[in-house]
């Protein structure tokens, strides 16, 4: 096991009371497992990742990491929703930064970062600044920066959220390739039901305010995962199953009824 969340709840103190973001969330993630979390905006996905990363303290419950031997690997790395590259650092410096925080010496970290950058085809941009890259390239650098430190657990918060469908498809493929080569377990947060299914070994469905786990689905697709699976009928069935878990809340938030539409045929005037 990589870690376990046990009865995790989180409230934020506000000036006029509390906002409860998560309520009684329990699940575990195995070594090298890829777990997707899907849920609507505001259900506590980012809060959950921050709790797992230790950036927030739970109001109740706990995050229990596995008792792995200390081999120098970081326990976790979090890629934020807004990819968060340092604008004052080049691509190379950004990727090397994670290694710097691990105490790796300058020449080794630049060599390892450069090897990584070349392996994802970004060598010509190693000395470019983030603002000189497309959004998709910046996302790749952000993901790469996390993978290069070889964390036990990689926490990804909608890393492909702002991309067009084609770029997203290509980067999903790249992400799976990087993960296959790595030893990391992944928790992958997304709004996108199809993405959750196509990438994950399991999908956790988080709904409500405060967010609770509505259900959990094991994805019966092999590895290595081919993105052609997106058109597989098993995926279609799982997408529908997940949608049914999300539907009520999605309709409620748009104030749409689940009832059949009322007939618009008017009564004849007598
Ligand atoms: N630091 C904070 N202080 C107060 N309330 C917070 C804080 N962080 C999150 N919240 C509240 O907790 C709830 C969950 O927020 P969170 O950002 O985890 O949702 P999310 O599922 O990641 O949403 P999105 O999909 O839009 O990113 C929201 O009601 C939010 O306003
Ligand atoms: Mg979020």
Short mmCIF file of N, CA, C and O in Angstrom, two decimals, residues 251 256-267:
data_model
loop_
_atom_site.label_atom_id
_atom_site.label_comp_id
_atom_site.label_asym_id
_atom_site.label_seq_id
_atom_site.Cartn_x
_atom_site.Cartn_y
_atom_site.Cartn_z
N UNK A 251 -27.44 18.17 -11.99
CA UNK A 251 -28.72 18.81 -12.32
C UNK A 251 -29.13 19.82 -11.25
O UNK A 251 -29.60 20.90 -11.55
N UNK A 256 -31.85 22.05 -12.59
CA UNK A 256 -32.62 21.33 -13.60
C UNK A 256 -33.28 20.13 -12.94
O UNK A 256 -32.64 19.40 -12.18
N UNK A 257 -34.53 19.91 -13.26
CA UNK A 257 -35.25 18.79 -12.69
C UNK A 257 -34.88 17.50 -13.43
O UNK A 257 -34.52 17.53 -14.59
N UNK A 258 -34.98 16.35 -12.73
CA UNK A 258 -34.77 15.07 -13.41
C UNK A 258 -36.09 14.52 -13.97
O UNK A 258 -36.12 13.48 -14.57
N UNK A 259 -37.19 15.28 -13.73
CA UNK A 259 -38.48 14.81 -14.22
C UNK A 259 -38.57 14.97 -15.72
O UNK A 259 -37.84 15.76 -16.32
N UNK A 260 -39.49 14.21 -16.31
CA UNK A 260 -39.74 14.35 -17.75
C UNK A 260 -40.21 15.78 -18.02
O UNK A 260 -40.90 16.38 -17.19
N UNK A 261 -39.84 16.35 -19.20
CA UNK A 261 -40.31 17.69 -19.48
C UNK A 261 -41.84 17.74 -19.54
O UNK A 261 -42.48 16.78 -20.00
N UNK A 262 -42.39 18.83 -19.04
CA UNK A 262 -43.85 18.99 -19.05
C UNK A 262 -44.30 19.24 -20.48
O UNK A 262 -43.64 19.96 -21.22
N UNK A 263 -45.38 18.58 -20.88
CA UNK A 263 -45.88 18.77 -22.25
C UNK A 263 -46.25 20.23 -22.48
O UNK A 263 -46.81 20.89 -21.62
N UNK A 264 -45.87 20.73 -23.63
CA UNK A 264 -46.16 22.13 -23.92
C UNK A 264 -47.47 22.29 -24.69
O UNK A 264 -47.84 23.38 -25.09
N UNK A 265 -48.17 21.14 -24.90
CA UNK A 265 -49.43 21.24 -25.65
C UNK A 265 -50.48 21.94 -24.78
O UNK A 265 -50.71 21.53 -23.64
N UNK A 266 -51.03 23.01 -25.28
CA UNK A 266 -51.98 23.77 -24.46
C UNK A 266 -53.36 23.14 -24.51
O UNK A 266 -53.74 22.51 -25.49
N UNK A 267 -54.07 23.30 -23.41
CA UNK A 267 -55.46 22.84 -23.37
C UNK A 267 -56.27 23.67 -24.38
O UNK A 267 -56.06 24.88 -24.49
#
